Short mmCIF file of C-alpha atoms and ligand atoms in Angstrom, two decimals:
data_model
loop_
_atom_site.label_atom_id
_atom_site.label_comp_id
_atom_site.label_asym_id
_atom_site.label_seq_id
_atom_site.Cartn_x
_atom_site.Cartn_y
_atom_site.Cartn_z
CA MET A 1305 -0.15 24.86 -3.32
CA PHE A 1306 -2.01 22.07 -5.06
CA LEU A 1307 -3.78 19.24 -3.24
CA LEU A 1308 -3.23 15.72 -4.56
CA ASP A 1309 -6.73 14.43 -4.01
CA GLY A 1310 -6.57 10.70 -3.35
CA ARG A 1311 -10.33 10.46 -2.88
CA LYS A 1312 -11.00 11.78 -6.38
CA VAL A 1313 -8.33 9.68 -8.06
CA LYS A 1314 -9.59 6.58 -6.26
CA GLU A 1315 -13.15 7.16 -7.57
CA VAL A 1316 -11.85 7.62 -11.13
CA GLY A 1317 -9.75 4.46 -10.77
CA LEU A 1318 -12.60 2.41 -9.32
CA GLU A 1319 -14.93 3.42 -12.18
CA ASN A 1320 -12.30 2.42 -14.68
CA LEU A 1321 -11.71 -0.89 -12.92
CA LYS A 1322 -15.44 -1.56 -12.66
CA SER A 1323 -15.84 -1.36 -16.41
CA LYS A 1324 -12.90 -3.74 -16.91
CA LEU A 1325 -14.33 -6.21 -14.38
CA ALA A 1326 -17.71 -6.10 -16.15
CA LYS A 1327 -16.04 -7.45 -19.31
CA LEU A 1328 -14.73 -10.58 -17.57
CA ASP A 1329 -16.68 -13.79 -17.84
CA LYS A 1330 -16.40 -14.44 -14.11
CA THR A 1331 -16.88 -12.57 -10.84
CA LEU A 1332 -13.55 -12.15 -9.04
CA THR A 1333 -13.20 -13.23 -5.42
CA LEU A 1334 -10.98 -11.71 -2.73
CA ALA A 1335 -10.35 -13.69 0.46
CA VAL A 1336 -9.21 -11.76 3.53
CA ILE A 1337 -7.84 -13.54 6.57
CA GLN A 1338 -8.09 -11.61 9.82
CA ILE A 1339 -6.58 -12.84 13.05
CA GLY A 1340 -7.81 -11.32 16.30
CA ASN A 1341 -10.09 -8.36 16.77
CA ASP A 1342 -7.89 -5.26 16.31
CA PRO A 1343 -10.31 -2.30 15.99
CA ALA A 1344 -8.35 -0.63 13.17
CA SER A 1345 -8.22 -3.94 11.30
CA ASN A 1346 -12.00 -4.33 11.68
CA ILE A 1347 -12.40 -0.96 9.93
CA TYR A 1348 -9.90 -1.77 7.19
CA VAL A 1349 -11.55 -5.15 6.49
CA SER A 1350 -14.98 -3.58 6.45
CA ASN A 1351 -13.78 -0.94 3.94
CA LYS A 1352 -12.39 -3.65 1.69
CA ASN A 1353 -15.71 -5.48 1.87
CA LYS A 1354 -17.60 -2.31 0.91
CA THR A 1355 -15.30 -1.65 -2.05
CA ALA A 1356 -15.63 -5.26 -3.22
CA THR A 1357 -19.43 -4.89 -3.14
CA LYS A 1358 -19.23 -1.61 -5.05
CA LEU A 1359 -17.12 -3.27 -7.75
CA GLY A 1360 -19.30 -6.39 -7.90
CA CYS A 1361 -16.55 -8.67 -6.54
CA ASN A 1362 -17.05 -11.50 -4.06
CA PHE A 1363 -15.55 -10.98 -0.63
CA ILE A 1364 -14.72 -13.83 1.74
CA HIS A 1365 -13.82 -12.85 5.29
CA ILE A 1366 -12.10 -15.55 7.33
CA LYS A 1367 -11.71 -14.52 10.94
CA PHE A 1368 -9.51 -16.47 13.37
CA ASP A 1369 -9.35 -16.10 17.11
CA GLU A 1370 -6.33 -14.22 18.56
CA THR A 1371 -4.95 -17.52 19.93
CA VAL A 1372 -5.12 -19.50 16.67
CA GLU A 1373 -2.21 -21.85 16.00
CA GLU A 1374 0.10 -21.04 13.12
CA LYS A 1375 -0.55 -24.45 11.54
CA GLU A 1376 -4.24 -23.69 11.22
CA VAL A 1377 -3.58 -20.37 9.46
CA LEU A 1378 -1.10 -22.00 7.07
CA GLU A 1379 -3.59 -24.78 6.25
CA LYS A 1380 -6.28 -22.19 5.44
CA ILE A 1381 -3.87 -20.31 3.15
CA ASP A 1382 -3.02 -23.58 1.38
CA GLU A 1383 -6.71 -24.29 0.89
CA LEU A 1384 -7.29 -20.82 -0.60
CA ASN A 1385 -4.16 -21.11 -2.76
CA TYR A 1386 -5.52 -24.20 -4.48
CA ASP A 1387 -9.14 -23.05 -4.66
CA GLU A 1388 -9.82 -22.11 -8.30
CA ASP A 1389 -12.63 -19.78 -7.22
CA ILE A 1390 -10.28 -17.56 -5.19
CA ASP A 1391 -8.42 -14.90 -7.17
CA GLY A 1392 -6.66 -12.99 -4.42
CA ILE A 1393 -5.63 -13.63 -0.81
CA LEU A 1394 -4.72 -11.05 1.78
CA VAL A 1395 -3.71 -11.53 5.40
CA GLN A 1396 -4.71 -8.42 7.32
CA MET A 1397 -1.80 -6.99 9.33
CA PRO A 1398 -0.94 -6.75 12.16
CA ILE A 1399 -1.14 -10.37 13.30
CA PRO A 1400 -0.52 -11.60 16.87
CA LYS A 1401 3.12 -11.83 17.97
CA HIS A 1402 3.15 -15.63 18.39
CA LEU A 1403 2.70 -16.05 14.63
CA ASN A 1404 5.56 -15.85 12.12
CA GLU A 1405 4.60 -12.96 9.85
CA THR A 1406 7.16 -13.71 7.14
CA LEU A 1407 6.19 -17.37 6.98
CA ILE A 1408 2.48 -16.57 6.77
CA GLN A 1409 2.90 -13.86 4.13
CA ASN A 1410 5.10 -16.06 1.97
CA ARG A 1411 2.68 -18.98 2.14
CA VAL A 1412 0.35 -17.10 -0.21
CA LYS A 1413 1.01 -18.09 -3.84
CA SER A 1414 2.71 -15.14 -5.54
CA TYR A 1415 0.01 -14.93 -8.22
CA LYS A 1416 -2.70 -14.52 -5.56
CA ASP A 1417 -0.62 -12.17 -3.38
CA VAL A 1418 -2.75 -9.04 -3.86
CA ASP A 1419 -0.78 -7.26 -1.10
CA GLY A 1420 2.45 -7.71 -3.08
CA LEU A 1421 4.32 -8.65 0.08
CA THR A 1422 5.75 -12.10 -0.73
CA ASP A 1423 9.50 -12.32 -1.29
CA ILE A 1424 8.77 -13.37 -4.88
CA ASN A 1425 6.76 -10.25 -5.73
CA ALA A 1426 9.21 -8.01 -3.85
CA GLY A 1427 12.07 -9.56 -5.84
CA LEU A 1428 10.29 -9.22 -9.17
CA LEU A 1429 9.82 -5.52 -8.44
CA VAL A 1430 13.54 -5.14 -7.74
CA HIS A 1431 14.21 -6.69 -11.15
CA ASN A 1432 11.57 -4.46 -12.77
CA LYS A 1433 9.53 -7.45 -13.90
CA ASP A 1434 5.78 -7.85 -14.02
CA SER A 1435 4.51 -8.45 -10.50
CA LEU A 1436 1.84 -7.67 -7.93
CA ILE A 1437 3.17 -4.49 -6.30
CA SER A 1438 2.59 -3.47 -2.69
CA CYS A 1439 -0.60 -1.37 -2.71
CA THR A 1440 0.45 1.82 -0.91
CA PRO A 1441 3.63 2.45 -2.96
CA HIS A 1442 1.73 1.60 -6.15
CA GLY A 1443 -1.02 4.02 -5.14
CA ILE A 1444 1.54 6.80 -4.70
CA LEU A 1445 2.83 6.18 -8.24
CA THR A 1446 -0.73 6.24 -9.61
CA LEU A 1447 -1.47 9.48 -7.77
CA LEU A 1448 1.68 11.20 -9.09
CA ASN A 1449 0.97 9.94 -12.60
CA TYR A 1450 -2.64 11.14 -12.48
CA TYR A 1451 -1.52 14.68 -11.68
CA ASP A 1452 1.23 14.43 -14.30
CA ILE A 1453 4.00 14.99 -11.79
CA LYS A 1454 7.19 13.92 -13.51
CA ILE A 1455 9.33 11.38 -11.68
CA SER A 1456 12.04 10.81 -14.27
CA LYS A 1457 15.25 12.77 -13.51
CA LYS A 1458 13.83 14.00 -10.19
CA HIS A 1459 15.43 13.56 -6.82
CA VAL A 1460 12.99 11.48 -4.76
CA VAL A 1461 13.73 11.32 -1.04
CA ILE A 1462 11.93 8.56 0.86
CA VAL A 1463 11.84 8.72 4.66
CA GLY A 1464 11.15 5.21 5.99
CA ARG A 1465 12.38 1.80 4.79
CA SER A 1466 9.65 -0.67 5.79
CA ASN A 1467 8.95 -3.73 3.65
CA LEU A 1468 5.40 -2.44 3.28
CA VAL A 1469 6.09 1.10 2.04
CA GLY A 1470 9.66 2.41 1.91
CA LYS A 1471 11.45 -0.52 0.25
CA PRO A 1472 8.97 -1.13 -2.59
CA LEU A 1473 8.91 2.64 -3.18
CA ILE A 1474 12.68 2.69 -3.68
CA ASN A 1475 12.38 0.29 -6.59
CA LEU A 1476 9.19 1.80 -8.04
CA MET A 1477 10.80 5.25 -8.17
CA LEU A 1478 14.07 3.83 -9.52
CA ASN A 1479 12.17 1.91 -12.19
CA ASN A 1480 10.63 5.27 -13.17
CA ASP A 1481 14.07 6.85 -13.60
CA ALA A 1482 14.18 8.92 -10.41
CA THR A 1483 17.34 9.44 -8.44
CA VAL A 1484 16.45 7.96 -5.10
CA THR A 1485 17.70 8.65 -1.58
CA VAL A 1486 16.32 6.62 1.36
CA CYS A 1487 16.42 7.83 4.98
CA HIS A 1488 15.61 5.96 8.19
CA SER A 1489 16.04 6.20 11.93
CA LYS A 1490 19.84 5.98 11.74
CA THR A 1491 20.17 8.70 9.09
CA GLU A 1492 22.25 11.64 10.26
CA ASN A 1493 21.37 15.23 9.39
CA LEU A 1494 18.01 14.21 7.99
CA SER A 1495 16.83 17.69 7.14
CA ASP A 1496 19.99 18.36 5.04
CA ILE A 1497 18.76 15.45 2.86
CA THR A 1498 15.03 16.14 2.88
CA LYS A 1499 15.74 19.73 1.79
CA THR A 1500 17.26 18.41 -1.46
CA ALA A 1501 14.12 16.51 -2.45
CA ASP A 1502 12.09 17.38 -5.54
CA ILE A 1503 9.60 14.80 -4.35
CA LEU A 1504 9.56 13.95 -0.64
CA ILE A 1505 7.71 10.80 0.44
CA VAL A 1506 7.32 10.30 4.18
CA ALA A 1507 6.38 6.95 5.79
CA VAL A 1508 7.61 7.13 9.34
CA GLY A 1509 4.56 6.81 11.60
CA ARG A 1510 5.24 9.91 13.71
CA PRO A 1511 2.67 12.69 13.79
CA ASN A 1512 3.75 15.98 12.17
CA PHE A 1513 7.38 14.78 11.98
CA ILE A 1514 8.35 16.76 8.86
CA LYS A 1515 8.44 20.51 9.54
CA GLU A 1516 8.57 23.54 7.26
CA ASP A 1517 12.35 24.01 7.73
CA MET A 1518 12.97 20.45 6.43
CA VAL A 1519 11.69 21.06 2.89
CA LYS A 1520 12.66 23.32 -0.04
CA ASP A 1521 10.30 25.68 -1.82
CA GLY A 1522 8.29 24.05 -4.59
CA VAL A 1523 8.72 20.48 -3.38
CA VAL A 1524 6.02 17.81 -3.97
CA VAL A 1525 5.21 16.14 -0.65
CA VAL A 1526 3.56 12.74 -0.29
CA ASP A 1527 2.49 11.99 3.27
CA VAL A 1528 1.92 8.29 3.91
CA GLY A 1529 1.54 8.55 7.67
CA ILE A 1530 -1.69 7.67 9.45
CA ASN A 1531 -1.46 8.66 13.11
CA ARG A 1532 -4.26 8.97 15.63
CA VAL A 1533 -3.91 12.09 17.80
CA ASP A 1534 -6.75 13.01 20.16
CA ASP A 1535 -9.24 11.09 18.02
CA LYS A 1536 -8.04 12.86 14.88
CA ILE A 1537 -6.07 11.32 12.01
CA VAL A 1538 -2.90 13.22 11.16
CA GLY A 1539 -0.03 12.49 8.83
CA ASP A 1540 3.74 12.44 9.26
CA VAL A 1541 3.97 15.90 7.77
CA ASP A 1542 3.08 19.09 9.63
CA PHE A 1543 0.56 20.03 6.96
CA ASP A 1544 -0.25 23.58 8.08
CA SER A 1545 3.34 24.83 7.96
CA VAL A 1546 4.77 22.61 5.20
CA SER A 1547 1.93 23.23 2.75
CA LYS A 1548 2.95 26.90 2.54
CA LYS A 1549 6.19 25.90 0.76
CA VAL A 1550 5.12 23.04 -1.50
CA SER A 1551 3.96 22.97 -5.10
CA ALA A 1552 1.74 19.99 -4.31
CA ILE A 1553 0.92 17.87 -1.26
CA THR A 1554 -1.30 14.94 -0.23
CA PRO A 1555 -3.80 15.59 2.57
CA VAL A 1556 -4.28 13.20 5.50
CA PRO A 1557 -6.89 11.85 5.45
CA GLY A 1558 -7.96 11.88 1.80
CA GLY A 1559 -4.57 11.26 0.20
CA VAL A 1560 -2.46 8.12 0.00
CA GLY A 1561 -4.77 5.99 2.18
CA GLN A 1562 -7.47 6.23 -0.46
CA MET A 1563 -5.11 4.99 -3.13
CA THR A 1564 -4.14 1.87 -1.19
CA ILE A 1565 -7.58 0.33 -1.50
CA LEU A 1566 -7.80 1.15 -5.22
CA GLU A 1567 -4.52 -0.64 -5.87
CA LEU A 1568 -5.67 -3.65 -3.86
CA PHE A 1569 -8.51 -4.20 -6.31
CA ASN A 1570 -6.33 -3.36 -9.31
CA ASN A 1571 -4.08 -6.14 -8.00
CA LEU A 1572 -7.04 -8.51 -7.75
CA TYR A 1573 -7.76 -7.89 -11.45
CA LYS A 1574 -4.12 -8.37 -12.31
CA ALA A 1575 -3.87 -11.51 -10.12
CA TYR A 1576 -6.64 -13.13 -12.11
CA HIS A 1577 -4.76 -12.45 -15.35
CA LEU A 1578 -1.45 -13.65 -13.99
CA ARG A 1579 -3.09 -16.91 -12.95
CA ILE A 1580 -4.74 -17.59 -16.28
CA GLN A 1581 -1.43 -16.79 -17.99
CA GLY A 1582 0.17 -19.44 -15.72
CA LYS A 1583 2.60 -17.00 -14.03
P1 LIG B 588 7.22 1.16 10.04
O1 LIG B 588 7.29 -0.26 9.58
O2 LIG B 588 7.12 1.44 11.49
O3 LIG B 588 8.51 1.92 9.45
C1 LIG B 588 8.80 3.21 9.83
C2 LIG B 588 10.03 3.67 9.18
O4 LIG B 588 10.33 5.00 9.63
C3 LIG B 588 11.26 2.82 9.51
O5 LIG B 588 12.00 2.53 8.37
C4 LIG B 588 12.05 3.67 10.51
O6 LIG B 588 13.45 3.52 10.41
C5 LIG B 588 11.70 5.08 10.01
N1 LIG B 588 11.86 6.05 11.08
C6 LIG B 588 11.41 5.99 12.36
N2 LIG B 588 11.81 7.06 13.05
C7 LIG B 588 12.54 7.82 12.20
C8 LIG B 588 13.24 9.03 12.34
N3 LIG B 588 13.30 9.70 13.51
N4 LIG B 588 13.87 9.51 11.27
C9 LIG B 588 13.85 8.87 10.09
N5 LIG B 588 13.20 7.70 9.90
C10 LIG B 588 12.57 7.19 10.95
O7 LIG B 588 5.98 1.91 9.36
P2 LIG B 588 5.23 1.71 7.94
O8 LIG B 588 4.49 0.46 7.94
O9 LIG B 588 6.18 1.97 6.81
O10 LIG B 588 4.19 2.92 8.03
C11 LIG B 588 4.61 4.26 8.16
C12 LIG B 588 3.41 5.14 8.34
O11 LIG B 588 2.58 5.01 7.19
C13 LIG B 588 2.50 4.79 9.52
O12 LIG B 588 1.91 5.97 10.01
C14 LIG B 588 1.44 3.92 8.91
O13 LIG B 588 0.22 3.96 9.62
C15 LIG B 588 1.28 4.58 7.56
N6 LIG B 588 0.78 3.71 6.50
C16 LIG B 588 -0.20 4.22 5.72
C17 LIG B 588 -0.69 3.47 4.68
C18 LIG B 588 -1.74 4.08 3.83
O14 LIG B 588 -2.50 3.37 3.18
N7 LIG B 588 -1.78 5.42 3.76
C19 LIG B 588 -0.21 2.19 4.43
C20 LIG B 588 0.81 1.69 5.23
C21 LIG B 588 1.31 2.48 6.26
P3 LIG B 588 14.20 2.14 10.82
O15 LIG B 588 13.98 1.20 9.66
O16 LIG B 588 15.62 2.53 10.98
O17 LIG B 588 13.53 1.65 12.09
#
């Protein structure tokens, strides 16, 4: 069993990005909009701030009260969209229920959409065109590539079809010549399908959901899940039992989550170039 070490690959990626950023004639700026005071979001925003500092990027944190009106958020996004000093905009999820998530996400100009969640960027990915790609799926691809795990001709089974993870992954894997099967909550006989995976990617949000008897020997397992159980973080894969059968697996924590933040800043770098190219 081989561990796919997201922490290590993130550090390598950040060093690489840092040297590319140093060659630019400007300091890039990421703006993060946070609405409310969700404790997990506070941690995620703080981690982004720390990484920005490490890379020498500017970080602007705009925090709205839980009760903010949608109009005010949209106006702020418009202001950031047209601000030449801002290279990337991210709206930290989740946002309060009274706000229209799709409307807010799509208000961000596609060339500043460092989360890759606008309909435009999602569509460009489907058409295999240059775009800002959702960070977690992109991080999974980077991790597999780093460890030279071949995707072409492999059967990739994805469990989960969210706009954030599962759906962009379908297209990323397809664009890399995998044969792709997608499973979700209505899938029947799930384990019959997961057992056929050469690469199994799980993004369900249920602790230890994938068990040993649901995978074949030698499979590569990518666990996207982040679940809090008794103050511990566990994945969607029952690591202790499943890891006995795999050829390689991502740990939780220390796997995919690490890659997400790397790809956010890779997207910031790319966003800057897309903008100066007028895309
Ligand atoms: P989500 O939006 O809740 O989607 C969960 C998906 O799992 C849905 O497509 C759902 O199917 C499917 N599902 C639920 N129960 C199932 C079952 N019994 N069998 C098969 N499929 C089932 O979650 P998400 O945003 O994709 O996140 C998934 C997990 O990844 C969470 O733990 C989240 O915290 C974590 N995550 C981690 C990172 C990271 O950086 N590592 C980033 C994002 C998310 P339906 O569509 O039919 O409802």
